[in-house]
Coordinates of C-alpha atoms and ligand atoms in Angstrom, one line a residue:
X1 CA 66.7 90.1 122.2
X2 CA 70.3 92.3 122.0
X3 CA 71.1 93.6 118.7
X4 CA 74.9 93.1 118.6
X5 CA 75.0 96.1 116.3
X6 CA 72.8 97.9 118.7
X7 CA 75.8 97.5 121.4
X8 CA 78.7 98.1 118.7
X9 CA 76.9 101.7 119.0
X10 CA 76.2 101.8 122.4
X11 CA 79.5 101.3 122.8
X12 CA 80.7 104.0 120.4
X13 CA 78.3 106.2 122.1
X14 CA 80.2 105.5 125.7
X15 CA 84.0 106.3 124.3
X16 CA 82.6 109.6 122.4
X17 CA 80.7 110.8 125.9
X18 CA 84.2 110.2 127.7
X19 CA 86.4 111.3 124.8
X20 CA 83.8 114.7 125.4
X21 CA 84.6 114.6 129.2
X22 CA 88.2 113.9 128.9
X23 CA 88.3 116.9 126.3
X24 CA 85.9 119.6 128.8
X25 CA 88.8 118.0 131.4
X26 CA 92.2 118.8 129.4
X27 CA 91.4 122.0 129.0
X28 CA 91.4 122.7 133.0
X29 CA 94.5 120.6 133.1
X30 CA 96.2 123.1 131.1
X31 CA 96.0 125.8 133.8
X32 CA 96.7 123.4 136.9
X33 CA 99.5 123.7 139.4
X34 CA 101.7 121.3 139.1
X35 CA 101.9 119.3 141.9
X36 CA 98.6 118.0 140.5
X37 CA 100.3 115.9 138.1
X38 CA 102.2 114.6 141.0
X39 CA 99.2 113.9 143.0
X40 CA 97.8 111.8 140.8
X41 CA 101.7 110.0 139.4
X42 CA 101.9 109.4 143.5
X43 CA 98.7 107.8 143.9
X44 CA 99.6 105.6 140.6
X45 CA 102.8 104.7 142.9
X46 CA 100.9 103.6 145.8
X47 CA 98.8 101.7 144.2
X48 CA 101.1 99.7 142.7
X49 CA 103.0 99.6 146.2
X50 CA 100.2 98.2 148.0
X51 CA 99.1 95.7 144.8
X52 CA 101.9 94.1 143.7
X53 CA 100.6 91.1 144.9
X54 CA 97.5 91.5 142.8
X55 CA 99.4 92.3 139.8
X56 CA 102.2 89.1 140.2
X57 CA 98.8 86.7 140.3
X58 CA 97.7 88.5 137.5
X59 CA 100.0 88.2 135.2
X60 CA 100.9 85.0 136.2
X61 CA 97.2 83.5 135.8
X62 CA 97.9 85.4 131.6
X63 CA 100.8 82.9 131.0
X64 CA 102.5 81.8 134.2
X65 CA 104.9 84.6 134.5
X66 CA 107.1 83.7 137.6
X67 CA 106.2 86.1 140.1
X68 CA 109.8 87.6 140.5
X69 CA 110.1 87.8 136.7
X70 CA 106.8 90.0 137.2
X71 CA 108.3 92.4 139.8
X72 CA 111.6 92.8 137.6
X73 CA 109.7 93.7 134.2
X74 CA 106.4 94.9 135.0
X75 CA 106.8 96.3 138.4
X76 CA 109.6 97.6 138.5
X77 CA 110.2 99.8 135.8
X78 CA 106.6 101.6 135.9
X79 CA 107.7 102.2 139.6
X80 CA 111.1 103.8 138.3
X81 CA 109.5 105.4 135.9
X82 CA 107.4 107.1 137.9
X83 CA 110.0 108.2 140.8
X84 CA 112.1 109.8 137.8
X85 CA 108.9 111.5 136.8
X86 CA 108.7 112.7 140.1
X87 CA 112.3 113.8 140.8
X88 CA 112.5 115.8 137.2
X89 CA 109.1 116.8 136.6
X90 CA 109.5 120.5 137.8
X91 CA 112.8 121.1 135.7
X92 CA 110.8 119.5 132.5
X93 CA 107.9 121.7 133.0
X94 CA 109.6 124.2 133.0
X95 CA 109.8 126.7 130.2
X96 CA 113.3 127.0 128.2
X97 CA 115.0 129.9 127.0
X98 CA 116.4 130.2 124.0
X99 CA 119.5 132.6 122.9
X100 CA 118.7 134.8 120.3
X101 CA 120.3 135.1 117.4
X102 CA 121.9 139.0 115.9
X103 CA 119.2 139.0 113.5
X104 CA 116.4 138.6 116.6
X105 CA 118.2 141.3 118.4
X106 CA 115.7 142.7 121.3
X107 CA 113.4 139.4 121.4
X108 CA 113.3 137.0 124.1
X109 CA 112.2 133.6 123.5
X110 CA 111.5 130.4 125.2
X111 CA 110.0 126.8 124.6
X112 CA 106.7 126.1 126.7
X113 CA 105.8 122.7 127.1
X114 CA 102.1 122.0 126.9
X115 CA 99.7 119.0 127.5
X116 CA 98.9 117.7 124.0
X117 CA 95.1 116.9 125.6
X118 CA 93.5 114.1 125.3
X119 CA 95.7 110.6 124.8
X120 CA 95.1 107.3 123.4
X121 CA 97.3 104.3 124.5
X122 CA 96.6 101.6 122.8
X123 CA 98.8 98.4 124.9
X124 CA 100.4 94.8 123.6
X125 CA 100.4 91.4 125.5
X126 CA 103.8 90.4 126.6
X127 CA 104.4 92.8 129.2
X128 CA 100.6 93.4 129.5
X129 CA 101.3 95.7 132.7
X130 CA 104.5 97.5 132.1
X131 CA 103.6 98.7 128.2
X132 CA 100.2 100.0 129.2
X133 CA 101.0 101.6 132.3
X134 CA 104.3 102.9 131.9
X135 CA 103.3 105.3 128.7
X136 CA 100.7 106.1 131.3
X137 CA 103.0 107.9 133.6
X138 CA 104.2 109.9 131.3
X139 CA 101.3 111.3 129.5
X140 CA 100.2 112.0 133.3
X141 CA 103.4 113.9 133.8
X142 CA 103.0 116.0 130.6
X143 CA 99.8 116.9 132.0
X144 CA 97.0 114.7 130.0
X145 CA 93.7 112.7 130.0
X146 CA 93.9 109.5 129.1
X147 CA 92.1 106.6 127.6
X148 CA 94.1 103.4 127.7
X149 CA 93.4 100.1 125.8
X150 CA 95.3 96.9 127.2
X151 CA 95.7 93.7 125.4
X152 CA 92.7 91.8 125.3
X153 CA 94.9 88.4 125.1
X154 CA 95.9 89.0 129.0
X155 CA 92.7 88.7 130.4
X156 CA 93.5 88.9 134.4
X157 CA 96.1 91.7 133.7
X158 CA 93.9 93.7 131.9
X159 CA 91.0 93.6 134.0
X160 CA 93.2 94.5 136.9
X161 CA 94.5 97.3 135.5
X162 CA 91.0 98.7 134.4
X163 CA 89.8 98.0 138.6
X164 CA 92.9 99.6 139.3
X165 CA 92.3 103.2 136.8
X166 CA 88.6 103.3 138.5
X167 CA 90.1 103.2 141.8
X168 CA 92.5 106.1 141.5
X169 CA 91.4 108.2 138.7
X170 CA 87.9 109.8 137.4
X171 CA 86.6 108.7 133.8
X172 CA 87.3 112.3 133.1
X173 CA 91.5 111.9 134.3
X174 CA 91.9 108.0 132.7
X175 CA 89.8 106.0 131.9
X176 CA 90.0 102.2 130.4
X177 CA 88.3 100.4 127.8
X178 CA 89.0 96.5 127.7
X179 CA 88.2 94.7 124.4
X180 CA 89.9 93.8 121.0
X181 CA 90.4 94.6 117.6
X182 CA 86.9 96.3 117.7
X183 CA 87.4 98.3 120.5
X184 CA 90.4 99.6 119.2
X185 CA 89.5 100.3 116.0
X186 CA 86.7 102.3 117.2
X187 CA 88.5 104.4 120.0
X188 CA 90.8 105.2 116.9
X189 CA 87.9 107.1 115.1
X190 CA 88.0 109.9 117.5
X191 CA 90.3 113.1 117.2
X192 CA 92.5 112.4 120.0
X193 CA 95.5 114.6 120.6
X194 CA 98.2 112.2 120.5
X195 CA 98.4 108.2 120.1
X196 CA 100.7 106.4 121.7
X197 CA 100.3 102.7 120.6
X198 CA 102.8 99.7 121.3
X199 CA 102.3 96.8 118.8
X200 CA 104.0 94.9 115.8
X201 CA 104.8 96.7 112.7
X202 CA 101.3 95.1 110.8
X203 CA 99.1 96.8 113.1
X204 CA 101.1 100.0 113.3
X205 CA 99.9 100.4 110.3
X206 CA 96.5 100.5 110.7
X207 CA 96.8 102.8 113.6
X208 CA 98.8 105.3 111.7
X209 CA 96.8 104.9 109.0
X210 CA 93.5 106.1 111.1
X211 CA 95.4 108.5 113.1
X212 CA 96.1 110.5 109.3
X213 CA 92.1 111.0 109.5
X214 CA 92.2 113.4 111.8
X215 CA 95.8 114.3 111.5
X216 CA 96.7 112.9 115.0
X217 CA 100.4 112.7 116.0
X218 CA 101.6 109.2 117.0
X219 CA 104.3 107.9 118.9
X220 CA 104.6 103.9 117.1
X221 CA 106.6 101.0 119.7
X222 CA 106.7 98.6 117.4
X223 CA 108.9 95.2 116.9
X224 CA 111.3 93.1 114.4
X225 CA 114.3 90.7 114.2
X226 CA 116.4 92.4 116.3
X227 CA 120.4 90.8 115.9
X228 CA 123.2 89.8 118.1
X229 CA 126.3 90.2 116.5
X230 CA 128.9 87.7 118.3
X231 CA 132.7 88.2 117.1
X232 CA 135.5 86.0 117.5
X233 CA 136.7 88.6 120.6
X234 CA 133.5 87.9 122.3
X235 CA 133.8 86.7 126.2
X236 CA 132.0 83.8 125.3
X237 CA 130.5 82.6 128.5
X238 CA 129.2 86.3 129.5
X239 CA 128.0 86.8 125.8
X240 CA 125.9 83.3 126.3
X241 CA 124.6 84.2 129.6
X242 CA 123.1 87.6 128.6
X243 CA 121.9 86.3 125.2
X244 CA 120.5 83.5 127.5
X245 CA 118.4 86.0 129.7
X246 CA 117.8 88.4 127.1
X247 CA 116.4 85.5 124.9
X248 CA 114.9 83.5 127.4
X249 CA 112.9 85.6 130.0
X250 CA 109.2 86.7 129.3
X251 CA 109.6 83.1 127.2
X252 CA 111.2 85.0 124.5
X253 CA 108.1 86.7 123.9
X254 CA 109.9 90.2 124.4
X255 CA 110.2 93.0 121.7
X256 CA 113.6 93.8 122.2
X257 CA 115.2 90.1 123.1
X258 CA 117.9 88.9 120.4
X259 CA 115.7 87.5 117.3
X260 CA 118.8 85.7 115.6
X261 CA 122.3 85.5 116.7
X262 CA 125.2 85.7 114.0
X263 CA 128.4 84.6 115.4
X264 CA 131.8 83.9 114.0
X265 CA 132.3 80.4 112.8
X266 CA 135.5 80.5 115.2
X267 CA 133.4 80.7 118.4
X268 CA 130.3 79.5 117.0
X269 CA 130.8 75.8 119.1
X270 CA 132.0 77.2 122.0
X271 CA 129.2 79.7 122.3
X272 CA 126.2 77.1 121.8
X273 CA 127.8 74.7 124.7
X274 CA 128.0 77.8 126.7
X275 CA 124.0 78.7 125.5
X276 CA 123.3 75.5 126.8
X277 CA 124.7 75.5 130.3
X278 CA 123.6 79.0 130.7
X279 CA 119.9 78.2 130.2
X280 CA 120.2 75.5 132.7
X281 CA 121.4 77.7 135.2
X282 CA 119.2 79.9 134.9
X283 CA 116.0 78.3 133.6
X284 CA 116.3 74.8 135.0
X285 CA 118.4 75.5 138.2
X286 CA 117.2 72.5 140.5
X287 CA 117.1 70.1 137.0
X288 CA 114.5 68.9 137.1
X289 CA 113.6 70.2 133.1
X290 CA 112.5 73.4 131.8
X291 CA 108.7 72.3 131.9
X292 CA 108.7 72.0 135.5
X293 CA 110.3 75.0 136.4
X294 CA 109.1 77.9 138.6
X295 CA 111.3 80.8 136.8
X296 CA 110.0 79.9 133.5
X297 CA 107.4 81.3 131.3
X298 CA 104.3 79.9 128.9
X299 CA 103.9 80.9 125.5
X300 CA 100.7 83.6 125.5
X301 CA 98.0 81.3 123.4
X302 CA 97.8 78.4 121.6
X303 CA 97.8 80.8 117.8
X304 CA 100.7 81.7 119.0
X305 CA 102.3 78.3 120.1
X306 CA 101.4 76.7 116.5
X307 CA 102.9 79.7 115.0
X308 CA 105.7 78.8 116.3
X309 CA 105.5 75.3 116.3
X310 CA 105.1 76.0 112.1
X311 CA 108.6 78.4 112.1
X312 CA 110.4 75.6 113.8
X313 CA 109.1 72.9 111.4
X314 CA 109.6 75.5 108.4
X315 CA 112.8 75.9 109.6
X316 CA 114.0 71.9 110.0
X317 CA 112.2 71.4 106.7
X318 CA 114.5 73.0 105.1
X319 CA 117.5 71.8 106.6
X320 CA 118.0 73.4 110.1
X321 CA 119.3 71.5 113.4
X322 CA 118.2 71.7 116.4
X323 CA 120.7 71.6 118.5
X324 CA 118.9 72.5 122.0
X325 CA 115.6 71.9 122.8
X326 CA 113.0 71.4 120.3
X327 CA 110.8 68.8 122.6
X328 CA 107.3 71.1 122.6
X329 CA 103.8 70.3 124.5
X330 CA 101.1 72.2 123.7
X331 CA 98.4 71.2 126.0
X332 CA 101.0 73.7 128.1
X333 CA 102.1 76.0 125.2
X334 CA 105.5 74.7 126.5
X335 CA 108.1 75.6 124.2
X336 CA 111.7 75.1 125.9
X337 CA 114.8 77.6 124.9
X338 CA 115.6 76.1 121.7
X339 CA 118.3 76.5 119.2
X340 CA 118.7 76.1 115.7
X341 CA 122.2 75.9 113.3
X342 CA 122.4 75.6 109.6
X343 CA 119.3 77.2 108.8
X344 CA 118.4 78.4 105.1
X345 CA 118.7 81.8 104.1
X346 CA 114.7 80.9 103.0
X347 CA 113.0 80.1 106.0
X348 CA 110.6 81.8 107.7
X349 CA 112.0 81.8 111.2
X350 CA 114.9 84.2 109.3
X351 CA 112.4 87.0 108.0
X352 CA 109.5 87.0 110.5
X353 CA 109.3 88.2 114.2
X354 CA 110.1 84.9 116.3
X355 CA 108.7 86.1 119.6
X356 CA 109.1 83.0 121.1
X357 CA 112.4 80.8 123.0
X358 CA 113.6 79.6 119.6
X359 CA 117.3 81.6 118.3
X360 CA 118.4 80.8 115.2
X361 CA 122.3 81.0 115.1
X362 CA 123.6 81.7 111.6
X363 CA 127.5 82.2 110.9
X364 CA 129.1 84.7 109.1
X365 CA 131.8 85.4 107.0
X366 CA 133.1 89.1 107.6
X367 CA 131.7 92.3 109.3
X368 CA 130.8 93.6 105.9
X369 CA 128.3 90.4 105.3
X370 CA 127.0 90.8 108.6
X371 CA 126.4 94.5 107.7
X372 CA 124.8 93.2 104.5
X373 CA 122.4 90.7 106.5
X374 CA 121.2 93.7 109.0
X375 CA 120.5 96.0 106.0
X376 CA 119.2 93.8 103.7
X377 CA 115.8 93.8 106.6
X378 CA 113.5 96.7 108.1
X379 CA 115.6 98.0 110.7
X380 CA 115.6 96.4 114.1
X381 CA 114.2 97.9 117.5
X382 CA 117.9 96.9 118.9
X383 CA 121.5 95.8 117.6
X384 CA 123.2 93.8 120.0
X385 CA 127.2 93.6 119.2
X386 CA 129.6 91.1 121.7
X387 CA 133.0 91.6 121.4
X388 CA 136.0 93.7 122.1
X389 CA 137.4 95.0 118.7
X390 CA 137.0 98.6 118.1
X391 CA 137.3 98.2 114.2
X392 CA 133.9 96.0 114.1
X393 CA 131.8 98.1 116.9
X394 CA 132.5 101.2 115.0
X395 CA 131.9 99.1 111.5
X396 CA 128.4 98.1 112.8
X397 CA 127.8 101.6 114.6
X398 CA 128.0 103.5 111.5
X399 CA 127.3 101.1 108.9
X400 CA 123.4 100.0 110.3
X401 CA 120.4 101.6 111.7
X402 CA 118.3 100.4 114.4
X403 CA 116.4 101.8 117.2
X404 CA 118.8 100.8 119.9
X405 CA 122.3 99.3 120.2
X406 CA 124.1 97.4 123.0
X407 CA 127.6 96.6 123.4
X408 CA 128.1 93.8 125.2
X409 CA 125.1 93.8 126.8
X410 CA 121.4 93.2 125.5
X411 CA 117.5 94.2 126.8
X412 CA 118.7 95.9 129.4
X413 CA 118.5 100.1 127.4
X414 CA 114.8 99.6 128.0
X415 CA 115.3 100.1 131.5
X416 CA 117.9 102.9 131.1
X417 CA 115.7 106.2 132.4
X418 CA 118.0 108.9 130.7
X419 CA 118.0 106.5 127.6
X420 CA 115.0 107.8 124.3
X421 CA 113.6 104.1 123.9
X422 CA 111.9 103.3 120.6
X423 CA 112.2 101.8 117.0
X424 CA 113.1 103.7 113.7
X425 CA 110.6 103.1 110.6
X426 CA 109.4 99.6 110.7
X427 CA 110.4 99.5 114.0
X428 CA 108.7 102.6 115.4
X429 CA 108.7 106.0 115.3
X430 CA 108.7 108.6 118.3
X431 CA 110.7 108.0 121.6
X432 CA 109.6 107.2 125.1
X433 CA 110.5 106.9 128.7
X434 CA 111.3 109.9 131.2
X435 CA 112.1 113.0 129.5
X436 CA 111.7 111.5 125.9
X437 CA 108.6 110.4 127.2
X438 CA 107.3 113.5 128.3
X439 CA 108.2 115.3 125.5
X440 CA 106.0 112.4 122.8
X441 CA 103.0 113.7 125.0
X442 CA 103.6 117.8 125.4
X443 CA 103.5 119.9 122.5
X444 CA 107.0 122.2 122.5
X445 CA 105.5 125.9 122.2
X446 CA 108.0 128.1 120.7
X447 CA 106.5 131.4 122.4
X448 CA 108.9 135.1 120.8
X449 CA 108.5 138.0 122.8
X450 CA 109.2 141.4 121.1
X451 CA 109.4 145.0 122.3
X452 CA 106.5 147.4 121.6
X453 CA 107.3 149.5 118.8
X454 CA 111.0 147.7 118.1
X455 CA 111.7 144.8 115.8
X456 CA 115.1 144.5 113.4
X457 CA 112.9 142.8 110.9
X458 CA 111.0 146.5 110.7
X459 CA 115.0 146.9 108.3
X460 CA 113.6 144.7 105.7
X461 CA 110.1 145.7 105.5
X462 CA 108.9 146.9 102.1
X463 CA 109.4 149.0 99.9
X464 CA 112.6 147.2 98.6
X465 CA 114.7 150.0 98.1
X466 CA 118.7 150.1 97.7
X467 CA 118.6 150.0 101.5
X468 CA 117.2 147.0 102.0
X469 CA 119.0 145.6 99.0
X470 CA 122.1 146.1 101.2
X471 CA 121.3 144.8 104.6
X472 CA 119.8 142.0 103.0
X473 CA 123.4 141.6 101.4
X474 CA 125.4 141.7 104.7
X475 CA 122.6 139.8 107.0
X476 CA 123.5 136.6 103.7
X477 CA 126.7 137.1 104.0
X478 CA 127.4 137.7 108.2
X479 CA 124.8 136.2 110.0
Ligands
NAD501 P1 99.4 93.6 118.2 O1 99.8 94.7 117.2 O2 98.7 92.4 117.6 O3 98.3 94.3 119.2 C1 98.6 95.4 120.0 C2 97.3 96.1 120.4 O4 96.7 96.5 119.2 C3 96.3 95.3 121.1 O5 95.8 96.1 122.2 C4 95.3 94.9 120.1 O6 94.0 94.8 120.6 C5 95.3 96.1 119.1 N1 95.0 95.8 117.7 C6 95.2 94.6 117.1 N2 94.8 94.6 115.8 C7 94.3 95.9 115.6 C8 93.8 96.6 114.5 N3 93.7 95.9 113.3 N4 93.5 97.9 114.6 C9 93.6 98.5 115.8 N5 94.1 97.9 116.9 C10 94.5 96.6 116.8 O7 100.6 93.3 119.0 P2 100.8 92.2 120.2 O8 100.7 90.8 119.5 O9 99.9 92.5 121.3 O10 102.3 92.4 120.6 C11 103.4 91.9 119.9 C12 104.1 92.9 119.0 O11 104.3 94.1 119.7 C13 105.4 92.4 118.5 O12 105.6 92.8 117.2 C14 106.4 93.2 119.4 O13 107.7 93.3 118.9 C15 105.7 94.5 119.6 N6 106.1 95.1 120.8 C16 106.8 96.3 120.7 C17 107.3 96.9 121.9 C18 108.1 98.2 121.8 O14 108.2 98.8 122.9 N7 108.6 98.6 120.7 C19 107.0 96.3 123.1 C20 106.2 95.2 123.2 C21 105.8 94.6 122.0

């Protein structure tokens, strides 16, 4: 009969014997050439060249993710990611020099970026392909072994991505291990070099938490109510389109779509009959209802529909609207892009994560009570400000914290290459994508080079005469 404790440990015993292998591995890495790394970040890219079909049916089996939907956030930007890796790779390899400063007269110096070693990536649901492969490419580029951990709520996507690792890479480059909480929380018991781990703020916790064991740097993507400022300048239709999108795609189950808008009472009217034709056009094109169309997504599980189901009901309990949408089915985790007004400063759906089609729109009264509102939470992944006066984009600019901010535009920074992406406290900590990305998985060597028999510092040595007394004096005061 199996002992299920019996194959908690076999198990244990299998990520140990590949974190040992991975380790033996990123030690040869460190001496490689480099078009190694490229090798293997251009066998990634055909891969995914040749599979997209594979990868659309995937994802769509996980939560009926329209197939172009699929190629615009999971396809494409691991592809870009990895053609910038490609293009700068040499130039971010390369080793830095540094000026030296009077007092380091006669050194040279330079920064040396080195693989950190062996990587954990530990990956979320809602873009189940894009957030476990893209942090992929750039631990690759920095040089690294890898073992990566996908969502176990995406089922197809996961399992696709591990047939995918075994078809490129050796268990000794990347390897993956598909499972849960238990899985993860067992991969997190060894010493990796670096973690790089893409979850909400709860769990962040935990992973910091066993990372401090064995004083393992992480890079933390995590989420939040991330705000959409709308001011009585706002284009109103544009600002309802992109909030529309931004809100809408992925079935609002997207870290950095608009939580909650707050919008000026003056354009507050205007911009809801403008959210509502928006989402038509794009959600319901041919009319015939959200439920039924092609370019819309489900929510991820049915925990996940009632939890949302209970925000909205929280929400209306205590007094809110709903002023789009509201009409949910679960046997399809259906929810359609719904809107709420008047909803209390109490409920739920205003201090939890929504993650779901569901935007609260609260009014405000001035820039300085929407200031108040933003820091009165954890800061937000993203700020999203619409509108054309200078006075309240510099206001919010300086006056809030967030990982991110948009003017006039939201979502799309994730996509930005030459952009750092990340959160800032309970939103993450660290930075990713292209060159931020490969610096979260190098180690920056400072390496000094000094003459033989020459150093200034040879001025100050002991004993601490009158001499020294002095050019200590002038090197405080000059330099
Ligand atoms: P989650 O934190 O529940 O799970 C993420 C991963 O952690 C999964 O692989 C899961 O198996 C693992 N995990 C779960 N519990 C764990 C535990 N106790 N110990 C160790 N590992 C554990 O997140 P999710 O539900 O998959 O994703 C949604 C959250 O992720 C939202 O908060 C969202 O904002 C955030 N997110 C952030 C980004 C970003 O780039 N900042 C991107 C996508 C999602």
């Amino acid at each position: 009969m199996s002992d299920p404790n019996h194959q908690k440990e076999a198990s244990i015993d299998t990520y140990s014997e590949v974190f040992r292998k991975q380790r033996a591995k990123a030690l040869t890495l460190r001496t490689e050439r480099l078009n190694e790394r490229t090798k293997r970040l251009k066998k990634l890219q055909l891969w995914i060249e040749k599979n997209q079909k594979a990868i659309q049916d995937a994802v769509y089996r996980d939560f009926k993710k329209p197939a172009l939907e699929v190629n615009i956030t999971e396809i494409y930007p691991v592809l870009t990611e990895i053609k910038h890796a490609l293009l700068h790779l040499k130039n971010w390899a390369k080793p830095k020099k540094v000026d030296a400063p009077v007092s380091m007269l006669g050194t040279t110096s330079f920064i040396r970026y080195e693989p950190k070693g062996v990587c954990l990536i530990i990956a979320p649901w809602n873009f189940p392909f894009n957030l476990a492969v893209g942090p992929l490419v750039s631990a690759l580029a920095a040089g690294n072994t890898v073992i990566l951990k996908p969502s176990e709520m995406t089922r197809y996507t996961s399992e696709l991505i591990d047939s995918m690792i075994g078809d490129i890479f050796t268990e000794d480059e990347v390897r993956v291990f598909n499972g849960g909480v238990d899985v993860s929380q067992a991969l997190l018991q060894l010493p990796f070099d670096h973690i790089f781990f893409t979850g909400s703020p709860a769990v962040g916790k935990h992973v910091m938490r066993a990372a401090a064991e064995n004083l393992t740097s992480v890079t933390l993507e995590l989420g939040g109510k991330s705000p959409a400022i709308v001011d009585e300048t706002a284009n109103i239709k544009d600002t309802a389109e992109k909030i529309a999108w931004g809100k809408f795609i992925n079935n609002g189950q997207t870290c950095v779509a608009p939580d909650y808008v707050l919008i000026h009472p003056l354009v507050k009217g205007a911009f809801i009959d403008q959210l509502k034709l928006a989402s038509q056009r794009l959600f319901n094109h041919d009319g015939q209802g959200f439920q039924q169309s092609k370019d819309y997504a489900r929510i991820i599980n049915n925990n996940h529909f009632n939890r949302l189901d209970g925000l909205i009901k929280d929400a209306v309990e205590k007094g809110a609207n709903i002023v789009m949408g509201g009409n949910l089915v679960s046997e399809d985790r259906f929810i359609p892009p719904t809107v709420l007004t008047d909803v209390a400063e109490d409920a739920r759906i205003l201090e939890e994560e929504i993650f779901g089609p569901v935007l609260p729109v609260v009014e405000y009264s001035s820039i300085e009570d929407v200031i108040q509102t933003v820091n009165n939470k954890p800061k937000p992944l993203a700020l999203y400000y619409f509108g054309q006066s200078n006075k309240n984009k510099r206001a919010i600019l300086n006056a809030t914290s967030s990982g991110a901010v948009c003017i006039n535009e939201c979502v799309l920074h994730f996509n930005h290459p030459n952009l750092p992406f990340g959160g800032v406290n309970n939103s993450g900590m660290g930075k990713s994508h292209g060159w931020y990305g490969f610096l979260a998985f190098s180690n920056e060597k400072p390496v000094l080079r000094q003459r033989i028999g020459f150093t200034t510092t040879k001025t100050v040595y002991p004993p601490y005469n009158n001499r020294v007394k002095s050019i200590v004096k002038l090197l405080t005061k000059y330099f």
